[in-house]
Coordinates of C-alpha atoms in Angstrom, one line a residue:
Chain M
M1 CA 44.1 30.2 -46.7
T2 CA 43.1 33.3 -45.5
Q3 CA 45.7 36.2 -46.2
R4 CA 46.2 38.7 -42.9
N5 CA 45.2 41.6 -42.6
T6 CA 43.6 42.2 -46.1
A7 CA 39.8 42.0 -45.6
A8 CA 37.6 45.1 -45.6
P9 CA 36.1 46.6 -42.8
G10 CA 32.4 45.8 -43.8
H11 CA 33.8 42.3 -44.6
I12 CA 34.7 41.3 -41.5
E13 CA 31.8 42.9 -39.9
Y14 CA 29.2 40.3 -42.1
V15 CA 31.1 37.6 -40.9
L16 CA 31.1 38.3 -37.8
R17 CA 27.2 39.2 -38.2
L18 CA 26.6 35.8 -39.4
G19 CA 28.8 34.2 -36.9
D20 CA 27.3 35.8 -34.0
N21 CA 23.8 34.7 -35.0
A22 CA 24.9 31.0 -34.5
L23 CA 26.7 31.6 -31.6
I24 CA 24.0 33.4 -29.7
L25 CA 21.1 31.2 -30.8
G26 CA 22.8 28.2 -30.3
Q27 CA 23.6 29.4 -26.4
R28 CA 19.9 30.4 -26.4
L29 CA 19.0 26.8 -27.4
S30 CA 21.4 24.9 -25.3
E31 CA 19.6 26.5 -22.1
W32 CA 17.0 23.7 -23.0
C33 CA 19.2 21.0 -22.5
G34 CA 17.9 18.7 -19.8
H35 CA 14.7 20.7 -20.0
A36 CA 12.7 20.4 -22.7
P37 CA 9.4 18.9 -22.8
V38 CA 9.8 15.4 -24.2
L39 CA 13.1 13.8 -24.2
E40 CA 13.2 13.6 -28.4
E41 CA 13.1 17.7 -28.7
D42 CA 15.5 17.8 -25.8
M43 CA 18.0 16.3 -28.2
A44 CA 16.7 17.7 -31.4
L45 CA 17.2 21.4 -29.4
A46 CA 20.2 20.5 -28.3
N47 CA 21.8 19.0 -31.5
T48 CA 20.4 22.0 -33.3
A49 CA 22.6 24.3 -30.8
L50 CA 25.5 22.0 -31.6
D51 CA 25.0 22.7 -35.3
L52 CA 24.9 26.6 -34.8
I53 CA 27.7 26.8 -32.3
G54 CA 29.9 24.5 -34.8
Q55 CA 28.9 27.2 -37.7
A56 CA 29.9 29.6 -35.2
R57 CA 33.1 28.4 -34.9
L58 CA 33.7 28.5 -37.7
L59 CA 32.8 31.6 -38.8
L60 CA 34.2 33.0 -35.8
T61 CA 37.9 31.7 -36.7
H62 CA 37.4 33.3 -39.9
A63 CA 36.6 36.9 -38.6
G64 CA 39.4 36.4 -36.8
R65 CA 41.9 35.5 -39.0
L66 CA 40.3 38.6 -41.7
E67 CA 40.7 40.8 -38.9
G68 CA 44.4 40.0 -38.7
R69 CA 44.5 40.9 -35.2
G70 CA 45.6 37.3 -33.6
R71 CA 42.0 36.5 -32.2
D72 CA 40.9 33.3 -32.3
E73 CA 37.2 31.4 -32.1
D74 CA 37.3 31.8 -27.9
Q75 CA 38.2 35.3 -27.7
L76 CA 35.5 36.7 -30.2
A77 CA 32.7 34.5 -28.6
F78 CA 33.8 35.2 -24.9
L79 CA 35.6 38.5 -24.6
R80 CA 33.8 40.7 -26.3
G81 CA 31.4 43.7 -25.1
E82 CA 28.1 43.6 -25.8
R83 CA 28.0 46.1 -28.3
D84 CA 30.5 44.0 -30.3
Y85 CA 28.2 41.5 -31.0
R86 CA 26.3 41.9 -34.4
N87 CA 23.7 39.1 -34.0
L88 CA 20.1 39.8 -34.8
T89 CA 18.1 40.9 -31.5
L90 CA 15.4 37.8 -32.9
A91 CA 18.4 35.4 -31.3
E92 CA 19.1 36.9 -27.7
L93 CA 15.4 37.1 -26.8
P94 CA 14.7 34.7 -24.2
N95 CA 13.4 31.1 -25.0
E96 CA 10.5 32.1 -23.1
D97 CA 8.4 29.0 -23.6
F98 CA 8.7 25.7 -25.9
G99 CA 6.3 27.4 -28.3
R100 CA 8.5 30.7 -28.7
T101 CA 11.5 28.8 -29.6
V102 CA 10.2 26.7 -31.8
V103 CA 8.7 29.7 -34.0
R104 CA 12.1 31.6 -33.5
N105 CA 13.9 28.8 -34.9
F106 CA 11.2 28.0 -37.9
L107 CA 12.0 31.9 -38.4
F108 CA 15.9 32.1 -38.2
A109 CA 16.1 29.0 -40.2
A110 CA 14.0 30.5 -43.0
F111 CA 16.1 32.9 -42.7
Q112 CA 19.5 31.1 -43.1
V113 CA 18.7 28.5 -45.9
P114 CA 18.2 31.1 -48.3
L115 CA 21.1 32.9 -46.6
Y116 CA 23.8 29.9 -46.9
Q117 CA 22.5 28.7 -50.4
R118 CA 23.5 32.3 -51.9
L119 CA 26.8 32.4 -49.9
T120 CA 27.8 29.0 -51.3
A121 CA 28.7 31.7 -54.4
S122 CA 30.5 34.0 -52.3
S123 CA 33.8 35.5 -53.7
D124 CA 35.4 34.7 -50.1
A125 CA 36.1 31.5 -50.9
E126 CA 36.1 30.4 -46.7
L127 CA 32.7 31.8 -46.8
A128 CA 31.3 29.7 -49.4
A129 CA 32.9 26.2 -48.0
V130 CA 31.5 27.2 -44.6
A131 CA 27.9 28.1 -46.1
A132 CA 27.8 24.6 -48.3
K133 CA 28.4 23.1 -45.1
S134 CA 26.1 25.0 -42.6
L135 CA 23.3 25.1 -45.2
K136 CA 23.0 20.8 -45.5
E137 CA 22.5 21.7 -41.6
A138 CA 20.0 24.6 -41.7
R139 CA 17.4 23.0 -43.8
Y140 CA 16.9 19.9 -41.3
H141 CA 16.5 23.0 -39.2
L142 CA 13.8 24.6 -41.3
S143 CA 12.0 21.2 -41.7
H144 CA 12.1 20.1 -37.5
A145 CA 10.5 23.3 -36.8
G146 CA 8.2 24.3 -39.2
E147 CA 6.5 20.9 -38.7
W148 CA 6.2 21.9 -35.0
V149 CA 5.0 25.5 -35.9
I150 CA 2.2 23.3 -37.7
R151 CA 1.7 20.8 -35.0
L152 CA 1.4 23.4 -32.6
G153 CA -0.6 26.0 -34.4
D154 CA -3.1 23.5 -35.8
G155 CA -2.8 21.9 -32.6
T156 CA -5.4 22.4 -29.6
D157 CA -6.6 25.9 -28.4
V158 CA -4.0 26.0 -26.4
S159 CA -1.1 25.4 -28.4
H160 CA -2.2 27.6 -31.0
D161 CA -2.7 30.5 -29.0
K162 CA 0.8 30.1 -27.5
A163 CA 2.3 29.7 -31.2
Q164 CA -0.1 32.7 -32.4
A165 CA 1.3 34.8 -29.4
A166 CA 5.0 33.8 -29.8
L167 CA 4.6 34.6 -33.6
D168 CA 3.2 38.1 -32.7
Y169 CA 6.1 38.8 -30.3
L170 CA 9.0 38.0 -32.9
W171 CA 7.5 38.8 -35.8
P172 CA 8.8 42.6 -35.3
Y173 CA 12.1 41.5 -34.8
T174 CA 12.2 39.7 -38.2
A175 CA 11.7 43.4 -39.9
E176 CA 16.2 43.4 -38.6
F177 CA 16.7 40.8 -41.2
F178 CA 16.5 42.6 -43.9
A179 CA 17.9 46.2 -42.7
A180 CA 21.5 47.1 -43.8
N181 CA 23.5 49.9 -43.3
P182 CA 26.5 51.3 -45.4
I183 CA 28.6 49.1 -44.7
D184 CA 26.5 46.2 -46.5
D185 CA 26.7 48.2 -49.8
A186 CA 30.4 47.6 -50.3
V187 CA 29.8 44.0 -49.1
S188 CA 27.3 43.1 -51.7
A189 CA 28.9 44.8 -54.3
A190 CA 32.3 43.0 -53.9
G191 CA 30.3 39.8 -54.2
I192 CA 31.0 38.7 -50.5
G193 CA 27.5 38.1 -49.5
P194 CA 24.3 39.0 -50.7
A195 CA 22.3 42.2 -49.7
W196 CA 19.9 41.5 -46.8
H197 CA 16.9 42.9 -48.4
N198 CA 17.3 40.4 -51.5
L199 CA 16.6 37.9 -49.0
E200 CA 13.1 39.1 -48.0
A201 CA 11.1 37.4 -50.5
D202 CA 12.7 34.1 -50.6
W203 CA 12.0 34.3 -46.6
E204 CA 8.3 34.9 -47.2
A205 CA 8.1 32.1 -49.7
A206 CA 9.3 29.5 -47.2
V207 CA 7.5 31.2 -44.1
V208 CA 4.0 32.3 -45.2
P209 CA 2.7 29.0 -46.7
V210 CA 3.9 27.3 -43.6
L211 CA 2.4 29.5 -40.6
V212 CA -1.1 29.4 -43.3
E213 CA -1.2 25.7 -42.6
A214 CA -0.8 26.2 -39.1
T215 CA -3.5 27.9 -39.3
L216 CA -1.7 31.0 -37.8
T217 CA -2.5 34.5 -38.7
V218 CA 0.4 36.5 -40.5
P219 CA 1.2 39.8 -38.3
A220 CA 1.1 43.2 -40.3
R221 CA 4.4 44.7 -40.5
T222 CA 4.8 47.6 -37.8
P223 CA 7.2 50.5 -37.8
F224 CA 9.1 48.6 -34.8
A225 CA 13.1 48.3 -35.7
S226 CA 15.6 46.6 -33.6
Y227 CA 19.6 47.0 -34.1
G228 CA 21.2 44.2 -32.6
K229 CA 23.2 43.7 -35.9
F230 CA 24.7 47.1 -35.7
G231 CA 25.6 46.6 -32.2
R232 CA 22.9 47.9 -30.1
H233 CA 21.1 45.2 -28.3
S234 CA 17.9 44.3 -26.1
E235 CA 17.7 44.2 -22.1
H236 CA 18.3 40.5 -22.7
M237 CA 21.9 40.2 -24.0
G238 CA 23.4 41.4 -21.0
H239 CA 21.9 38.4 -19.1
L240 CA 23.2 36.3 -21.8
L241 CA 26.4 37.4 -22.2
A242 CA 27.0 37.3 -18.1
T243 CA 25.9 33.6 -18.1
M244 CA 27.9 32.6 -21.6
Q245 CA 31.3 34.5 -20.8
T246 CA 31.6 33.7 -16.9
M247 CA 33.9 30.8 -17.4
Q248 CA 36.2 32.8 -19.2
R249 CA 36.0 35.6 -17.5
T250 CA 36.7 34.0 -14.1
Y251 CA 39.5 31.8 -15.7
P252 CA 41.0 33.6 -18.6
G253 CA 42.5 31.5 -21.4
A254 CA 40.8 28.2 -19.4
Q255 CA 40.5 25.2 -21.9
W256 CA 38.8 22.2 -21.7
Chain J
M1 CA 67.9 5.4 -35.2
V2 CA 66.4 4.0 -38.5
T3 CA 62.8 5.4 -38.9
V4 CA 60.6 3.3 -41.0
M5 CA 58.4 5.7 -43.1
L6 CA 54.7 4.7 -44.0
T7 CA 54.1 4.7 -47.7
E8 CA 50.8 6.4 -48.5
S9 CA 49.1 2.8 -49.4
Q10 CA 50.2 1.7 -45.9
A11 CA 48.9 4.7 -44.2
W12 CA 45.1 3.9 -45.8
Q13 CA 45.1 0.5 -44.9
V14 CA 46.1 1.6 -40.9
L15 CA 43.2 4.4 -41.2
G16 CA 40.7 1.8 -42.8
D17 CA 41.1 0.6 -39.0
V18 CA 40.4 3.5 -37.1
P19 CA 36.7 3.4 -36.4
D20 CA 34.6 6.3 -36.1
P21 CA 34.0 6.8 -32.2
E22 CA 30.2 7.4 -32.3
I23 CA 29.7 4.3 -34.5
P24 CA 32.5 2.0 -34.3
V25 CA 31.5 -0.5 -36.9
V26 CA 32.4 1.6 -39.7
S27 CA 35.9 3.4 -40.1
V28 CA 37.0 6.8 -40.8
V29 CA 37.7 6.1 -44.2
E30 CA 34.8 4.2 -45.0
L31 CA 32.7 7.2 -43.9
G32 CA 34.4 9.7 -46.1
I33 CA 36.3 11.8 -43.2
V34 CA 39.3 11.1 -44.4
R35 CA 40.2 13.4 -47.9
E36 CA 43.6 12.8 -48.3
V37 CA 46.8 11.1 -47.2
A38 CA 50.3 12.6 -48.5
S39 CA 53.8 11.7 -47.6
R40 CA 56.0 14.7 -46.8
A41 CA 59.4 14.8 -45.4
G42 CA 59.7 13.4 -41.7
G43 CA 55.7 11.8 -42.2
L44 CA 52.7 12.4 -43.5
R45 CA 49.7 14.5 -43.8
V46 CA 46.4 13.6 -44.1
V47 CA 43.5 15.6 -45.1
V48 CA 39.9 15.4 -43.0
T49 CA 36.9 17.0 -43.1
P50 CA 34.3 17.2 -40.4
T51 CA 30.8 15.8 -40.9
Y52 CA 28.5 18.0 -39.2
S53 CA 29.9 21.5 -38.3
G54 CA 29.2 20.9 -34.5
C55 CA 30.1 16.8 -34.4
P56 CA 31.7 16.5 -31.2
A57 CA 33.6 13.6 -32.2
T58 CA 36.1 15.8 -34.7
E59 CA 38.9 16.1 -32.5
V60 CA 38.4 12.0 -31.0
I61 CA 38.9 11.5 -34.7
A62 CA 42.0 13.6 -35.4
D63 CA 43.4 12.1 -32.4
S64 CA 42.4 8.7 -32.7
I65 CA 44.1 9.2 -36.8
R66 CA 47.1 10.5 -34.9
A67 CA 47.6 7.9 -32.5
A68 CA 46.8 5.1 -34.8
L69 CA 49.6 6.3 -37.4
A70 CA 52.1 7.3 -34.6
A71 CA 51.4 3.5 -33.3
A72 CA 52.2 2.0 -37.4
G73 CA 55.2 4.3 -37.2
A74 CA 54.4 7.3 -39.7
G75 CA 56.6 9.8 -38.4
A76 CA 55.0 13.2 -38.0
V77 CA 51.5 13.4 -38.6
D78 CA 50.3 16.8 -40.0
I79 CA 46.1 16.5 -39.6
E80 CA 44.8 19.3 -41.9
T81 CA 40.9 20.3 -42.0
R82 CA 39.7 20.9 -45.0
L83 CA 35.7 22.0 -45.3
D84 CA 35.6 22.0 -49.3
P85 CA 33.7 20.2 -50.7
A86 CA 31.4 19.5 -47.7
W87 CA 30.8 16.2 -46.5
T88 CA 28.2 14.1 -47.9
T89 CA 26.6 10.7 -46.8
D90 CA 26.2 10.1 -50.9
W91 CA 30.8 9.3 -49.9
M92 CA 29.6 6.4 -48.1
G93 CA 30.0 3.1 -49.9
D94 CA 27.6 0.0 -50.1
A95 CA 30.4 -2.2 -47.8
A96 CA 29.7 0.8 -45.5
R97 CA 26.0 0.9 -45.4
D98 CA 25.6 -3.2 -44.9
K99 CA 27.7 -2.6 -41.8
L100 CA 25.4 0.1 -40.3
R101 CA 22.3 -2.1 -41.0
A102 CA 24.0 -4.9 -39.6
Y103 CA 24.4 -2.8 -36.5
G104 CA 21.1 -1.9 -36.4
I105 CA 21.4 1.6 -38.3
A106 CA 19.1 2.4 -41.1
P107 CA 21.8 3.8 -43.6
P108 CA 20.9 7.2 -45.7
S109 CA 18.2 6.6 -48.5
G110 CA 18.5 8.1 -51.7
T111 CA 21.4 10.5 -52.1
A112 CA 21.7 13.9 -50.4
A113 CA 22.5 15.9 -53.6
A114 CA 18.8 14.9 -54.6
G115 CA 17.8 16.5 -51.7
G116 CA 17.6 14.4 -48.8
V117 CA 15.5 16.9 -46.4
Q118 CA 11.7 16.3 -47.6
P119 CA 9.1 18.9 -47.6
I120 CA 7.9 20.2 -44.3
R121 CA 4.3 17.9 -43.9
F122 CA 3.6 15.7 -40.5
V123 CA 4.1 11.8 -41.9
A124 CA 8.0 11.4 -42.9
K125 CA 9.5 9.1 -45.4
S126 CA 9.1 5.6 -44.4
Q127 CA 12.2 3.5 -43.7
T128 CA 13.3 0.3 -43.6
C129 CA 13.7 -1.6 -40.3
P130 CA 17.4 -2.9 -40.0
H131 CA 16.4 -5.3 -37.5
C132 CA 13.3 -7.0 -39.4
G133 CA 13.4 -5.5 -42.7
S134 CA 9.7 -4.4 -42.4
T135 CA 8.9 -0.7 -44.1
D136 CA 6.2 -0.2 -41.3
T137 CA 8.1 2.2 -39.4
E138 CA 7.1 5.6 -38.2
R139 CA 9.7 8.4 -37.2
L140 CA 9.8 9.9 -33.6
S141 CA 12.2 12.5 -33.9
E142 CA 14.2 13.9 -36.7
F143 CA 17.3 14.2 -34.3
G144 CA 18.6 11.0 -32.9
S145 CA 21.2 10.2 -30.4
T146 CA 23.4 12.4 -32.9
A147 CA 22.7 15.2 -35.1
C148 CA 23.3 12.9 -38.0
K149 CA 20.4 10.6 -37.2
A150 CA 16.8 10.2 -36.8
L151 CA 15.0 8.2 -34.4
Y152 CA 12.6 5.8 -35.8
R153 CA 10.3 2.5 -34.5
C154 CA 9.5 -0.5 -36.2
R155 CA 5.7 -1.2 -36.2
A156 CA 6.1 -4.6 -37.5
C157 CA 9.0 -5.7 -34.6
R158 CA 8.3 -2.9 -32.4
E159 CA 12.0 -2.6 -32.2
P160 CA 13.3 1.2 -32.0
F161 CA 16.2 2.0 -34.4
E162 CA 18.2 5.1 -35.6
Y163 CA 18.5 6.3 -39.3
F164 CA 21.5 7.8 -40.9
K165 CA 19.8 11.1 -42.5
P166 CA 21.4 11.8 -46.0
I167 CA 23.0 14.9 -45.9

């Protein structure tokens, strides 16, 4: 069992980032429920969202225990202010269209897979257990999204152009995957999780061959930086939270 | 009042009759969801593991376990959720796989430990149709009615079927 009040702030922050990534992308993907282009993809996106929200529940529950202030998964998911969320900016961006949705799922799953792989050896046993479980799910997400990236990129002129536009739009936000602040050094030194920059080579090795097979042009790196994982979010985050939090804000403590 | 307590092996028998809510032909024991049953003062402690992180059946399963054990006179039942080791379809025995097939769901092929997810490419591995036994099948969707299943179609008998993915 997790002990109370023993976790370093960086440790809590690290687990919050993982949980918030899953929560916010899960929330975005659930917007597709009933709206996807075909029924099969409606189910696929809803099931991916369900996996992510399930991961978020485990991770936020764990973060709440580490914090030791009695906050549970619901309080962390629904009652924080915007700047207290630690998700990657990429996760909160609007879905736009099916192309951008699957390209984002692909870029994100290719990040989650090596991350969870390394976290299975975390010095935090609970985190290692969540990672081992979530890794199995992330692999299916990667395979599903990757197939769609190839199908759209190497498809019709229209699907190719939309997939390329999605990639060009999303790519600058992926630099944030590998950005760190001083808190991260302590976390990786304690063996809790990998240093973010150590994941970049694995991510590129998973991403680039699929983009090439999809006949998409890999965009160049730019100086653009986003800071969602440090609590500074895009203009889209407030709108997402307004929708996500409205039930708990209106009826505090409401339960299913 | 005399309370008749269940032994651990009696409790396993009771749990062997608790169906999975989404695939009622197999029990929660056959799926490998129940990991441990232990007697303790005044009742039982049951350790369960979730299948998928977001599986909506997890809470229903805990309720069914509690209800079945209560009906059998188990006294107080504590249900503990344990994540480690992570649930795998490799824990499903041959009997459970046969029941899935008879129900129209193709059981997981190969082992999850050996890497159940194929590399990214268009043509998915063919699975054997549980209706007619043909291997001339095609995948329609990586995700079926639940996260644990993919949707297939048999080209021979033209019937759709679900495939329980190795995980």
